[in-house]
mmCIF file of C-alpha atoms in Angstrom:
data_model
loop_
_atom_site.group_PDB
_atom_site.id
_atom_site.type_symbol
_atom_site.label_atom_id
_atom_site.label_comp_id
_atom_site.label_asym_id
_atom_site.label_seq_id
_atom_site.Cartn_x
_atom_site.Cartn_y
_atom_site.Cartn_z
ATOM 1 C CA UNK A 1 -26.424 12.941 13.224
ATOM 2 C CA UNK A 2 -28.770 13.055 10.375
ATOM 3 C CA UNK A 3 -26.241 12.744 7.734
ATOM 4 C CA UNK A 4 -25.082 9.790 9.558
ATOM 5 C CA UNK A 5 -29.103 8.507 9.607
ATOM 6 C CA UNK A 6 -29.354 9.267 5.642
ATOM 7 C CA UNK A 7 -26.411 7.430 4.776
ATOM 8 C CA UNK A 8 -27.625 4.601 6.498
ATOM 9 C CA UNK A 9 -30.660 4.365 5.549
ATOM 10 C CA UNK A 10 -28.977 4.500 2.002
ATOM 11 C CA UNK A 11 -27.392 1.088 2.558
ATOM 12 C CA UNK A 12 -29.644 -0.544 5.112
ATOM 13 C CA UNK A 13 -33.578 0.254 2.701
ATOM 14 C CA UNK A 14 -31.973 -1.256 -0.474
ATOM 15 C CA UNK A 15 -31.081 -4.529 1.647
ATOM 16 C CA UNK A 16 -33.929 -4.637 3.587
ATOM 17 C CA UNK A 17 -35.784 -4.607 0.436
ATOM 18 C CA UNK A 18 -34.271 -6.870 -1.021
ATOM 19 C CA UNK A 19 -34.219 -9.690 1.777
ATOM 20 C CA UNK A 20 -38.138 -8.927 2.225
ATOM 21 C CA UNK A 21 -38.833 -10.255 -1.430
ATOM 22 C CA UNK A 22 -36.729 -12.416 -1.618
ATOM 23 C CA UNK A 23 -37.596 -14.025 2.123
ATOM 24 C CA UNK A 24 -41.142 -13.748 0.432
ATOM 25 C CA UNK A 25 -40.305 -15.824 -2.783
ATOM 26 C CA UNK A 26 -38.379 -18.374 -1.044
ATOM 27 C CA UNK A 27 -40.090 -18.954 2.657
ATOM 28 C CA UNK A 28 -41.065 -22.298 1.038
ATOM 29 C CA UNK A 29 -38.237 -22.981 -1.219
ATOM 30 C CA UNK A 30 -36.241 -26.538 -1.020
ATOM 31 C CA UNK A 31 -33.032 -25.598 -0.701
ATOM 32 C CA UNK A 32 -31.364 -28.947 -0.656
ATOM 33 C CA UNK A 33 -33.013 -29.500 -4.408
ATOM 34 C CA UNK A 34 -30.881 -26.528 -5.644
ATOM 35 C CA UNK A 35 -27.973 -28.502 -4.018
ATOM 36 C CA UNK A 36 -28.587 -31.387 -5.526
ATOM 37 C CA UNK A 37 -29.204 -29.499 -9.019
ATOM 38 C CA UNK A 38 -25.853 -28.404 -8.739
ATOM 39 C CA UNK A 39 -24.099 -31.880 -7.945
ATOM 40 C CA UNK A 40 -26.390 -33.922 -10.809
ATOM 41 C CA UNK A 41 -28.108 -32.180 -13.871
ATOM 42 C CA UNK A 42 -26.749 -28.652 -13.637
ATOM 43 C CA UNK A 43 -24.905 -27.950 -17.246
ATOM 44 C CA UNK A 44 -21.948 -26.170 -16.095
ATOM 45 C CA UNK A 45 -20.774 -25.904 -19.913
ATOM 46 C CA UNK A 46 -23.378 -23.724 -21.322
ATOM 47 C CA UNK A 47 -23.338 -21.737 -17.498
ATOM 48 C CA UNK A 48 -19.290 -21.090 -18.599
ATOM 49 C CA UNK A 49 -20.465 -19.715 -21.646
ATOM 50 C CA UNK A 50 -22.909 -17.622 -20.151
ATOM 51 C CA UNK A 51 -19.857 -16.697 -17.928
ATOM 52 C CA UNK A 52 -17.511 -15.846 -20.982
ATOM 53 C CA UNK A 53 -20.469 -13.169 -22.241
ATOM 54 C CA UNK A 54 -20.600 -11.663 -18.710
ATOM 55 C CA UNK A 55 -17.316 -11.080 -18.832
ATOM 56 C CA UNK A 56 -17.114 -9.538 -22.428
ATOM 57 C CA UNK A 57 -19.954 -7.208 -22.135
ATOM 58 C CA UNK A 58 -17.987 -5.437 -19.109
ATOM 59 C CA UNK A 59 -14.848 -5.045 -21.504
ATOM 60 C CA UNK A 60 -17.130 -3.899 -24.585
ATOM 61 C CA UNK A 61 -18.682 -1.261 -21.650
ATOM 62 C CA UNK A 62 -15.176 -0.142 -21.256
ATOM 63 C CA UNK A 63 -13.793 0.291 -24.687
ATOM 64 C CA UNK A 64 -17.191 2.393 -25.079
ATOM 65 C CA UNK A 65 -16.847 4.491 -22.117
ATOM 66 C CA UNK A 66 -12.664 5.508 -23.341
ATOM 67 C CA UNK A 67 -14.752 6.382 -26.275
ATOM 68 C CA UNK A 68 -16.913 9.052 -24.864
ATOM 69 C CA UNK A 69 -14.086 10.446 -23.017
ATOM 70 C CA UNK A 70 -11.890 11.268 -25.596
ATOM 71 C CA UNK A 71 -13.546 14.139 -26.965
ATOM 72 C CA UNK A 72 -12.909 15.398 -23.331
ATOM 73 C CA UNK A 73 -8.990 15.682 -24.530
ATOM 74 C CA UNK A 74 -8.055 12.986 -21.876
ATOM 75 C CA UNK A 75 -6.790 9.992 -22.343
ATOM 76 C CA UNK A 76 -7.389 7.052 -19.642
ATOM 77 C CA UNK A 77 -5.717 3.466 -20.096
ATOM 78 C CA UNK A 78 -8.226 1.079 -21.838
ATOM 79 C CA UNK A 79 -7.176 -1.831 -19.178
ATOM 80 C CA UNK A 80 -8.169 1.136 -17.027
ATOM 81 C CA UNK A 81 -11.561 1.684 -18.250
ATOM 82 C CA UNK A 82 -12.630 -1.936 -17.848
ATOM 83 C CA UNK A 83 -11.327 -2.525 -14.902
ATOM 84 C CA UNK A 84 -12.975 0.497 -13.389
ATOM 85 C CA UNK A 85 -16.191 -1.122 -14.832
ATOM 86 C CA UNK A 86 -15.281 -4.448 -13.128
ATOM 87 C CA UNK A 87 -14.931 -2.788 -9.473
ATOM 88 C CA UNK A 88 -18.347 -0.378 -10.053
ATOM 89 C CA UNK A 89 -20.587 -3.188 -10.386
ATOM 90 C CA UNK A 90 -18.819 -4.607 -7.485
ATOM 91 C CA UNK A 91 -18.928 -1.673 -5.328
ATOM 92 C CA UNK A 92 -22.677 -1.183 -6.712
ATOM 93 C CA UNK A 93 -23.541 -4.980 -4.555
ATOM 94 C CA UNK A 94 -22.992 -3.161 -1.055
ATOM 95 C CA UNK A 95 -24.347 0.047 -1.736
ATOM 96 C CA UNK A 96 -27.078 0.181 -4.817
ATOM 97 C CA UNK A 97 -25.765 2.665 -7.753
ATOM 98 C CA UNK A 98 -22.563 3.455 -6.070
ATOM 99 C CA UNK A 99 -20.520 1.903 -8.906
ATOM 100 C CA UNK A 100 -21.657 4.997 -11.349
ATOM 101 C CA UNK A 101 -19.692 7.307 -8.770
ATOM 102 C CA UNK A 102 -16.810 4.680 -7.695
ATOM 103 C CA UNK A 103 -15.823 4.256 -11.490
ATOM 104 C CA UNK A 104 -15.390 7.862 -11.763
ATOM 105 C CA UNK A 105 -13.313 8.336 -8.762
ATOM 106 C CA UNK A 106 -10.888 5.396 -9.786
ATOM 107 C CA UNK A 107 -10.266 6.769 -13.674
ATOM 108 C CA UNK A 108 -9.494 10.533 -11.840
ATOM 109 C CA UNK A 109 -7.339 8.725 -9.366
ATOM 110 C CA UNK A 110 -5.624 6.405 -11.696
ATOM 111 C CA UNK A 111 -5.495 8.561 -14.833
ATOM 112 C CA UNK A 112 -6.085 12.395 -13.250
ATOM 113 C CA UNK A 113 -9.456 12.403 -15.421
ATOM 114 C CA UNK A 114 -11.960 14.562 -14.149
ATOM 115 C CA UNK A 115 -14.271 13.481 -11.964
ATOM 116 C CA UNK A 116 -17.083 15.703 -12.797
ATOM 117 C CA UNK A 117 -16.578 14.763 -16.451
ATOM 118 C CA UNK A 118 -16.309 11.389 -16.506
ATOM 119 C CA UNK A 119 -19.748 11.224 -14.662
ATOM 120 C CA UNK A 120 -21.290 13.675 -17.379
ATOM 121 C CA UNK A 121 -20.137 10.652 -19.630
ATOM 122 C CA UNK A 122 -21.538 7.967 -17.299
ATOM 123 C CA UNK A 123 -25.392 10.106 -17.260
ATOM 124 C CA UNK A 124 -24.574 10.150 -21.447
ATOM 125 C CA UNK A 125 -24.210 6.336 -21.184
ATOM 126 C CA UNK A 126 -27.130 5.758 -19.072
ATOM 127 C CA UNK A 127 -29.484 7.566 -21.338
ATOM 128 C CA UNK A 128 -28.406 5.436 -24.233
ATOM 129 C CA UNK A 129 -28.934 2.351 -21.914
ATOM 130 C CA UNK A 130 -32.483 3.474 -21.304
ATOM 131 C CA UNK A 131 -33.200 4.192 -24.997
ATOM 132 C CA UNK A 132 -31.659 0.726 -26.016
ATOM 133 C CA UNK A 133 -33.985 -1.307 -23.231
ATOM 134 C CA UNK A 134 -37.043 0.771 -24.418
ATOM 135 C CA UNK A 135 -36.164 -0.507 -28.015
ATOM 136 C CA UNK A 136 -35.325 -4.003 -27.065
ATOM 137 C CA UNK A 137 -38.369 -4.114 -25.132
ATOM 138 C CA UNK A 138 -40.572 -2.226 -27.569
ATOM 139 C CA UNK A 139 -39.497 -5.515 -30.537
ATOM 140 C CA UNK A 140 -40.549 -7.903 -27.896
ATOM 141 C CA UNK A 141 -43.910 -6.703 -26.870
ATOM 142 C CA UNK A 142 -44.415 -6.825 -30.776
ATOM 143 C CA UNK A 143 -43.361 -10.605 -31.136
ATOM 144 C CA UNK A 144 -44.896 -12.162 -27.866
ATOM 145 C CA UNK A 145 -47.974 -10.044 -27.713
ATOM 146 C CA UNK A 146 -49.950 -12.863 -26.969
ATOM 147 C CA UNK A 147 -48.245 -13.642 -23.501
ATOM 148 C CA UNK A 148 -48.684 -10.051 -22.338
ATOM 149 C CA UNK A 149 -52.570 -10.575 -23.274
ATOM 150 C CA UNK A 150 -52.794 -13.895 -21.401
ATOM 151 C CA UNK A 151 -50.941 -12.173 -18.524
ATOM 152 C CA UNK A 152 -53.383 -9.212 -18.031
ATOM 153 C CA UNK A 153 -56.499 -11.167 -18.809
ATOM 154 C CA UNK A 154 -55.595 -13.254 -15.857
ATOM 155 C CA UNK A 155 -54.362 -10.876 -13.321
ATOM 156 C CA UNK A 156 -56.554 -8.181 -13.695
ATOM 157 C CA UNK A 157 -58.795 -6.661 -16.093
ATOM 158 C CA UNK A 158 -61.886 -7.291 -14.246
ATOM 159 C CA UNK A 159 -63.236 -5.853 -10.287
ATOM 160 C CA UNK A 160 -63.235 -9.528 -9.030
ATOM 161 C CA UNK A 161 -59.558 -10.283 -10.292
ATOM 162 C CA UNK A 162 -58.419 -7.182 -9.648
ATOM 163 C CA UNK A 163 -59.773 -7.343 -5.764
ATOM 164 C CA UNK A 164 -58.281 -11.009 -5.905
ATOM 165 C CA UNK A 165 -55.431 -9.134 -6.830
ATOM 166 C CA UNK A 166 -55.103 -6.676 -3.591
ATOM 167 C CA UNK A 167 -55.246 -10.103 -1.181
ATOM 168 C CA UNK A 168 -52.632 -11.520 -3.477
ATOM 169 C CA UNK A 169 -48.671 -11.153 -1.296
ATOM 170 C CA UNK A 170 -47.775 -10.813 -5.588
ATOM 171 C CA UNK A 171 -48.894 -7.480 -5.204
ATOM 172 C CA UNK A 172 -47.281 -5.920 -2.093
ATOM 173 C CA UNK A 173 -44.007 -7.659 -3.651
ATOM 174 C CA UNK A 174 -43.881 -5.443 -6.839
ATOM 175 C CA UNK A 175 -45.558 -2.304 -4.867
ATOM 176 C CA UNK A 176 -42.427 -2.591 -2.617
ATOM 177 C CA UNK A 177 -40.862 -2.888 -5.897
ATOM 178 C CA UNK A 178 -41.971 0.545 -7.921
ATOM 179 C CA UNK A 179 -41.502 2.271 -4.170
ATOM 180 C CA UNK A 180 -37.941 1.640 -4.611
ATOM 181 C CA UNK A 181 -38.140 2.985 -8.054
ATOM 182 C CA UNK A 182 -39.810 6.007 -7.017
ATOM 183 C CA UNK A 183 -37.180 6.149 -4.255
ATOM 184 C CA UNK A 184 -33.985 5.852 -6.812
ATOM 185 C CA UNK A 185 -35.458 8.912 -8.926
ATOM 186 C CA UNK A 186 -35.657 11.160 -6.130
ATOM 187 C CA UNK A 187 -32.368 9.958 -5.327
ATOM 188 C CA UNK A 188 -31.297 11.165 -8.768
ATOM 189 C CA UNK A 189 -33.150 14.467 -8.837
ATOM 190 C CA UNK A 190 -31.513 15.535 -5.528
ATOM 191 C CA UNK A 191 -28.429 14.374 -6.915
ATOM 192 C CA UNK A 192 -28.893 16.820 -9.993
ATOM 193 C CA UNK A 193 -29.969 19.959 -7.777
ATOM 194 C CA UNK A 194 -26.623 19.190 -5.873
ATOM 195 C CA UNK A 195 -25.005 19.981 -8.844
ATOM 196 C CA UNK A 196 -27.275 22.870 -10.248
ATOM 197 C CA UNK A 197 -25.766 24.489 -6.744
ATOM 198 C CA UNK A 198 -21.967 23.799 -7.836
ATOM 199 C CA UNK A 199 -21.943 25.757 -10.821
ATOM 200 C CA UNK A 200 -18.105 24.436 -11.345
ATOM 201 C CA UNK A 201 -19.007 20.989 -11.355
ATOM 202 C CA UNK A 202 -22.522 21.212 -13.019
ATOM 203 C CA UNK A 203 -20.809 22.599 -15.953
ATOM 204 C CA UNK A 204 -18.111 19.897 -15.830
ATOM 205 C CA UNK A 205 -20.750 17.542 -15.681
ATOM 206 C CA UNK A 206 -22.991 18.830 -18.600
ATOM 207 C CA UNK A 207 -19.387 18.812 -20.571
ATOM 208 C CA UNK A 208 -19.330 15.466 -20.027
ATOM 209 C CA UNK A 209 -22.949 14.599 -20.788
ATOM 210 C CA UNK A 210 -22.474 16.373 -24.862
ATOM 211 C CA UNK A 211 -19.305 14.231 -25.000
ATOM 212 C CA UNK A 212 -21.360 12.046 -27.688
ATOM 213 C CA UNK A 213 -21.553 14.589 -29.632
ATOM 214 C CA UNK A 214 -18.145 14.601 -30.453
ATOM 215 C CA UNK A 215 -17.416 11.039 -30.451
ATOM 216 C CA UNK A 216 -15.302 10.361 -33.249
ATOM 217 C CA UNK A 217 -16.640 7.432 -34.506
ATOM 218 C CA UNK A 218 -19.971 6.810 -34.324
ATOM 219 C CA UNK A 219 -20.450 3.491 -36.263
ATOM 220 C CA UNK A 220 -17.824 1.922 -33.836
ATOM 221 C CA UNK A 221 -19.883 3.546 -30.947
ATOM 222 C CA UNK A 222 -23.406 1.749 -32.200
ATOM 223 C CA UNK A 223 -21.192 -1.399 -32.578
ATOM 224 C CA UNK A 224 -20.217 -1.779 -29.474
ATOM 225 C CA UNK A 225 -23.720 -0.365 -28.195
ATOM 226 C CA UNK A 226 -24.975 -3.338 -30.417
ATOM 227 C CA UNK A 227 -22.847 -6.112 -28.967
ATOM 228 C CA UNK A 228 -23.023 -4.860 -25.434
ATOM 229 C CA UNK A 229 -26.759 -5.884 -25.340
ATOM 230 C CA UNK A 230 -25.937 -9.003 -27.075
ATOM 231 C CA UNK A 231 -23.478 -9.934 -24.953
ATOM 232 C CA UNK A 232 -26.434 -9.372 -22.015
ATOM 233 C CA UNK A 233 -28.734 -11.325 -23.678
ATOM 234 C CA UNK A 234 -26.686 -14.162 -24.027
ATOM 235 C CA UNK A 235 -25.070 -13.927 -20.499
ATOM 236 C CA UNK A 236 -28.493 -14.508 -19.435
ATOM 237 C CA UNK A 237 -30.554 -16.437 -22.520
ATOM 238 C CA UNK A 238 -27.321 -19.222 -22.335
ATOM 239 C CA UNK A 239 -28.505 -19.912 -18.720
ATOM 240 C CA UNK A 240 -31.642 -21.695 -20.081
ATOM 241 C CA UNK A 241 -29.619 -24.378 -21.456
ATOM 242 C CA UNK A 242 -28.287 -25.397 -18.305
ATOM 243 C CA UNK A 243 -31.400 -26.534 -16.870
ATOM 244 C CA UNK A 244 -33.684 -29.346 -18.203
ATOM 245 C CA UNK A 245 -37.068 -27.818 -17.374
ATOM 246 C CA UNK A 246 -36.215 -24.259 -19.031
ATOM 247 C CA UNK A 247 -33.567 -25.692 -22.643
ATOM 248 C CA UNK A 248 -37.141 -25.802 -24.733
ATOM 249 C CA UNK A 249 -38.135 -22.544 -23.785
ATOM 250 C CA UNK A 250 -36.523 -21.040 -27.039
ATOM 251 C CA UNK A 251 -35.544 -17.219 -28.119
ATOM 252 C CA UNK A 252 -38.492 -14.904 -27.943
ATOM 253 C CA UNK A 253 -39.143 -16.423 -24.506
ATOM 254 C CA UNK A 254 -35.671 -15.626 -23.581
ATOM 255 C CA UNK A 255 -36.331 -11.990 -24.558
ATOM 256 C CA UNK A 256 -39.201 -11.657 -22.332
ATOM 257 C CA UNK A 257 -37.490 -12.943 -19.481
ATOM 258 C CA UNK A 258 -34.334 -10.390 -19.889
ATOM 259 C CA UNK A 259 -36.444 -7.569 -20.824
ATOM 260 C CA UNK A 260 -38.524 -8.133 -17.825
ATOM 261 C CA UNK A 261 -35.471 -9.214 -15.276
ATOM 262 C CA UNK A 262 -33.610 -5.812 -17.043
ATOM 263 C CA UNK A 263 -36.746 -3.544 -15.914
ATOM 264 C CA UNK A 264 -36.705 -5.399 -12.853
ATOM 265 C CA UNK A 265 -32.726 -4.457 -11.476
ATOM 266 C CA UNK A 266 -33.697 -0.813 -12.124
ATOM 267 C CA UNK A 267 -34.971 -1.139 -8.573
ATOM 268 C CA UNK A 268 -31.960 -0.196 -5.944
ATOM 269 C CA UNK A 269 -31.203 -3.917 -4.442
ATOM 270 C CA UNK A 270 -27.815 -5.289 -4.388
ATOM 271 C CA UNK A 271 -27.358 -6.512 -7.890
ATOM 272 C CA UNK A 272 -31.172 -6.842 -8.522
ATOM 273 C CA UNK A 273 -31.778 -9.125 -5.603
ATOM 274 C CA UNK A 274 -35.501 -9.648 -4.759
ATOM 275 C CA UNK A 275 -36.644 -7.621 -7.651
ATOM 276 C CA UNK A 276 -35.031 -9.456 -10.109
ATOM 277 C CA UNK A 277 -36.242 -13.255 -8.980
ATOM 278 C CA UNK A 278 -39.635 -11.946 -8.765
ATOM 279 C CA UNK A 279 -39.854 -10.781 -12.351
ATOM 280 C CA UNK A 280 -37.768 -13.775 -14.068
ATOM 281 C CA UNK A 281 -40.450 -16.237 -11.888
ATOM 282 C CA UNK A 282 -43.783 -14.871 -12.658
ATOM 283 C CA UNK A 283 -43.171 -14.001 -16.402
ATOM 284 C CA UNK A 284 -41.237 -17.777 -16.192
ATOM 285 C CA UNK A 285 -44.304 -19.307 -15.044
ATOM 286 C CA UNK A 286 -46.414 -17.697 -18.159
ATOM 287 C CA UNK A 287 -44.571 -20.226 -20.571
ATOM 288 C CA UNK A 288 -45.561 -23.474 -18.485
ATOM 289 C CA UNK A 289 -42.733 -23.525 -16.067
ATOM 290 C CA UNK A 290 -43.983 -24.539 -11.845
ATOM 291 C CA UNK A 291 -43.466 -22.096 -9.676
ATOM 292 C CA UNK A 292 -40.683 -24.402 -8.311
ATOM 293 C CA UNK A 293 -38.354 -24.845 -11.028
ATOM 294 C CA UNK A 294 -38.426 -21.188 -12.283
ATOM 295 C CA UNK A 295 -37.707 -20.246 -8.285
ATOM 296 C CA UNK A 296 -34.722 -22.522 -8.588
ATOM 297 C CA UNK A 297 -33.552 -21.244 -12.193
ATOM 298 C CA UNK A 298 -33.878 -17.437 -10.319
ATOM 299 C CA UNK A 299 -31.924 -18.383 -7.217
ATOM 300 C CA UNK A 300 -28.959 -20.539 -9.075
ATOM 301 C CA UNK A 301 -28.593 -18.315 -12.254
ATOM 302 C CA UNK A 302 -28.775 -14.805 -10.061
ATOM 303 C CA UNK A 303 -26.337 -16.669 -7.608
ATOM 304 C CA UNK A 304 -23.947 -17.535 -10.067
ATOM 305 C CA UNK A 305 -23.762 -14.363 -11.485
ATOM 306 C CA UNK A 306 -23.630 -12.460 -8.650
ATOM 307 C CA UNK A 307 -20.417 -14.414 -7.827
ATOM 308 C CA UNK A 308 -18.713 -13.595 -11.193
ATOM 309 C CA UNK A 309 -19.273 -10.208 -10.402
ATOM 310 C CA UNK A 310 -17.611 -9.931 -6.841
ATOM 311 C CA UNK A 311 -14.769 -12.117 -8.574
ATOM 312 C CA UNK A 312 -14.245 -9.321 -11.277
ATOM 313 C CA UNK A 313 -14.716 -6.659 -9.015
ATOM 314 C CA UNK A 314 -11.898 -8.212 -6.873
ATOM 315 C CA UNK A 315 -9.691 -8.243 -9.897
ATOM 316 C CA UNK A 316 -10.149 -5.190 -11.629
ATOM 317 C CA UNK A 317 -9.032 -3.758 -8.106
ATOM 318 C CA UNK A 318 -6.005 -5.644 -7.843
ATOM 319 C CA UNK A 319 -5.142 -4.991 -11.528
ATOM 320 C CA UNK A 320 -5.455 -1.177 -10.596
ATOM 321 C CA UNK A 321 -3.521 -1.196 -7.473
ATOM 322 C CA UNK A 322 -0.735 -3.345 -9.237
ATOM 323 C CA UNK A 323 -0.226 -1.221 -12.373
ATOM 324 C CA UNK A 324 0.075 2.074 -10.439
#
């Protein structure tokens, strides 16, 4: 009985967390003007494009993870690989973080790689992300400095904003927010002392994790490191062009926004949901855009992406299942 409670609270906290923001962020919202925004307005060229970088960043993810698992002496399909990425982030929509597991089982079920292995890799990859997003974000704190000043100075550096601040719903949105952080790394650390307690697998899994170490080619690996977080940016920074109120905004502003939307799907909702519009609104409001327009750029943009990733995650499984 409790493992059946912990499971679902597993599944059923990361939605209901998600719903509550977002409920919060659009109890008001006009949802017949982001119907109409689609019909009249909406620049579906530039939102292909976007599309197009979506779907190369998860085949530059793959060709990097069939990197880090050759020095394991195995030797998974490429096509294999990506489409393993495609169903993960997929998988990761009904049950937060899932994917990093479900990729693992597909490549040992399609391929016969190790299980415990490949998710050494996957905890290798991760790290890298981390470092990458600490960089990226480090480079834009240093360019739009300014806009992080203006954005403390008015929420809280003094006793009366900051007790403004408490009465503000702004607040309990992004405390719900870190809570789910919090919750994902004790997730994590429980998931390491599992496999502190299966000696076997742990040292499978550390294997795995000193697999870049022994990457072959390293200057291909930083490439495709490189143009994987291109290709994110520009999934996301194309967006702006489909949208009147947000084509002026220009680059740096497009950093801030993906740093801060990229910090923001750390939080276990499906696919960044709640988290995610909350973040790319209030840092979207900084740079002169109503509350309004940004909520509509959140809900269409996250909407359509979401989409393209069910519709690869649906694909990469029939590609599996057909190539068997």
């Amino acid at each position: 009985m409790k493992k059946v409670l912990t499971k679902t609270a597993k599944f059923v906290l990361p939605l209901f967390l998600g719903a509550f923001i977002l409920y919060w962020v659009y109890r008001d919202f006009d949802f017949a003007h982001a119907g109409a925004t689609l019909a009249h307005g909406f620049r579906w060229d530039w939102m292909a494009l976007s599309l197009l970088f979506g779907v190369l960043s998860h085949v530059v993810r793959g060709y990097r993870w069939r990197q880090m698992l050759e020095p394991l002496d195995v030797s998974p399909r490429t096509g294999h690989c990506v489409d393993a990425i495609y169903v993960s982030y997929a998988a990761s929509l009904v049950i937060p973080r899932i994917g990093e597991v479900s990729r693992c089982g597909l490549l040992s079920r399609y391929d016969g790689v190790s299980f415990s292995k490949s998710l050494g890799t996957v905890v290798t990859e991760r790290l890298v992300d981390t470092l990458s997003i600490l960089l990226i974000a480090g480079v834009t704190l240093g360019l739009e400095f300014p806009v992080f000043l203006t954005f403390f100075r008015e929420t809280g550096t003094k006793v009366p904003s900051f007790l403004h601040l408490l009465s503000s719903p702004w607040f309990y949105v992004a405390l719900f927010c870190v809570a789910g952080v919090i919750a994902l790394l004790v997730y994590l650390a429980r998931m390491l002392s599992f496999f502190e307690r299966v000696k076997g697998a742990a040292l499978d899994v550390w294997q795995g994790i000193l697999s870049l170490r022994h990457v072959r080619n390293i200057p291909l690996y930083l490439s495709y490191t490189l143009l994987l977080w291109i290709c994110y940016f520009l999934h996301f920074y194309l967006t702006f062009f489909c949208f009147p109120f947000t084509e002026t905004l220009g680059f740096q502003a497009g950093l801030v926004l993906f740093v801060a939307g990229t910090f923001a799907v750390i939080v276990p909702t499906p696919n960044g949901a709640g988290p995610w519009h909350f973040a790319v609104i209030t840092m979207m409001m900084l740079y002169g855009v109503n509350d309004a327009d940004a909520a509509l750029f959140a809900l269409i943009v996250h909407g359509i992406q979401t989409l393209l990733v069910i519709l690869l995650g649906l694909w990469g499984w029939l590609h599996l299942t057909l190539s068997r």
